[in-house]
Amino acid sequence: MHEPTFRTLLYRYFFFEWLFMDVSQGSLIERAAAWRHNQSQAHWLLTYMRRWLWCAVLLYGLGGIVEILLGAPAVSALFYVPSALSVSVNAVIAAAWLGLKTL
């Protein structure tokens, strides 16, 4: 068995799609089994939320440092924009987690 590449590991570190099964494919029994599998995997979404939260904090902090110390607001946007995008990623993860836990 071969080891996954660094690129694959990095993708799996930040994106959780590989943990879940497609509930729109297969027979009724297969879809129900996929739904139960997805519900059992929902606890991992909190880990992904934490990772994206730390990315947002780190990038926002780096943006602030670049803006204050270097006085370059255009360069700091390179850190602020991904920080803001990670907040929306966290919102999507939270919605998925709530949906899997409450439905």
Short mmCIF file of C-alpha atoms in Angstrom, two decimals:
data_model
loop_
_atom_site.label_atom_id
_atom_site.label_comp_id
_atom_site.label_asym_id
_atom_site.label_seq_id
_atom_site.Cartn_x
_atom_site.Cartn_y
_atom_site.Cartn_z
CA MET A 1 0.00 0.00 0.00
CA HIS A 2 1.47 3.34 -0.98
CA GLU A 3 1.62 6.39 1.23
CA PRO A 4 -0.50 9.39 0.23
CA THR A 5 1.39 12.33 -1.22
CA PHE A 6 1.90 15.54 0.71
CA ARG A 7 -0.59 17.28 -1.56
CA THR A 8 -3.26 14.68 -0.73
CA LEU A 9 -2.54 14.96 2.98
CA LEU A 10 -2.75 18.75 2.83
CA TYR A 11 -6.08 18.52 1.01
CA ARG A 12 -7.45 16.10 3.59
CA TYR A 13 -6.20 18.33 6.41
CA PHE A 14 -8.35 21.25 5.26
CA PHE A 15 -11.25 19.67 3.33
CA PHE A 16 -13.56 17.02 4.74
CA GLU A 17 -15.36 15.77 1.61
CA TRP A 18 -13.37 12.53 1.60
CA LEU A 19 -14.91 11.50 4.95
CA PHE A 20 -18.49 11.41 3.72
CA MET A 21 -20.52 9.24 1.36
CA ASP A 22 -22.95 10.37 -1.35
CA VAL A 23 -26.53 9.90 -0.12
CA SER A 24 -28.06 10.53 -3.55
CA GLN A 25 -26.68 7.34 -5.13
CA GLY A 26 -27.83 3.74 -4.75
CA SER A 27 -30.92 2.01 -3.47
CA LEU A 28 -32.98 3.16 -0.52
CA ILE A 29 -31.04 0.90 1.84
CA GLU A 30 -27.67 2.11 0.51
CA ARG A 31 -28.74 5.75 0.86
CA ALA A 32 -29.90 5.13 4.44
CA ALA A 33 -26.57 3.45 5.24
CA ALA A 34 -24.70 6.40 3.69
CA TRP A 35 -26.77 8.85 5.76
CA ARG A 36 -25.99 6.95 8.97
CA HIS A 37 -22.32 6.86 8.00
CA ASN A 38 -22.33 10.63 7.43
CA GLN A 39 -24.02 11.23 10.77
CA SER A 40 -21.39 9.13 12.51
CA GLN A 41 -18.62 11.13 10.81
CA ALA A 42 -20.14 14.52 11.76
CA HIS A 43 -18.00 14.83 14.90
CA TRP A 44 -14.95 15.38 12.66
CA LEU A 45 -16.49 18.59 11.35
CA LEU A 46 -15.71 20.29 14.66
CA THR A 47 -12.02 19.50 14.09
CA TYR A 48 -12.17 21.06 10.65
CA MET A 49 -13.92 24.13 12.08
CA ARG A 50 -11.10 24.52 14.57
CA ARG A 51 -8.48 24.25 11.84
CA TRP A 52 -10.17 26.90 9.70
CA LEU A 53 -10.65 29.14 12.74
CA TRP A 54 -6.94 29.04 13.48
CA CYS A 55 -6.16 29.77 9.83
CA ALA A 56 -8.46 32.80 9.97
CA VAL A 57 -6.83 34.08 13.16
CA LEU A 58 -3.31 33.49 11.86
CA LEU A 59 -3.96 35.14 8.49
CA TYR A 60 -5.75 38.09 10.08
CA GLY A 61 -2.84 38.56 12.47
CA LEU A 62 -0.32 38.39 9.64
CA GLY A 63 -2.38 40.93 7.71
CA GLY A 64 -2.34 43.26 10.71
CA ILE A 65 1.39 42.86 11.18
CA VAL A 66 2.09 43.55 7.51
CA GLU A 67 -0.20 46.57 7.53
CA ILE A 68 1.21 48.10 10.70
CA LEU A 69 4.91 47.24 10.42
CA LEU A 70 5.35 47.54 6.67
CA GLY A 71 2.65 50.14 6.07
CA ALA A 72 1.50 48.24 3.02
CA PRO A 73 -2.29 47.88 3.01
CA ALA A 74 -2.30 46.38 -0.49
CA VAL A 75 0.06 43.60 0.57
CA SER A 76 -1.91 43.00 3.76
CA ALA A 77 -4.96 42.26 1.61
CA LEU A 78 -3.18 39.06 0.59
CA PHE A 79 -3.71 37.93 4.19
CA TYR A 80 -7.04 39.62 4.96
CA VAL A 81 -8.94 38.15 2.02
CA PRO A 82 -8.16 34.47 2.78
CA SER A 83 -8.93 35.21 6.42
CA ALA A 84 -12.38 36.48 5.48
CA LEU A 85 -12.94 33.51 3.17
CA SER A 86 -12.11 31.08 5.96
CA VAL A 87 -14.96 32.59 7.99
CA SER A 88 -17.41 31.62 5.24
CA VAL A 89 -15.90 28.12 5.08
CA ASN A 90 -16.53 27.83 8.82
CA ALA A 91 -20.14 28.89 8.29
CA VAL A 92 -20.62 26.13 5.71
CA ILE A 93 -19.03 23.56 8.01
CA ALA A 94 -21.25 24.70 10.91
CA ALA A 95 -24.37 24.37 8.73
CA ALA A 96 -23.33 20.87 7.66
CA TRP A 97 -22.63 19.85 11.25
CA LEU A 98 -25.96 21.20 12.48
CA GLY A 99 -27.79 19.48 9.63
CA LEU A 100 -26.19 16.14 10.34
CA LYS A 101 -26.79 16.41 14.08
CA THR A 102 -30.38 17.64 14.01
CA LEU A 103 -31.92 15.84 11.00
#
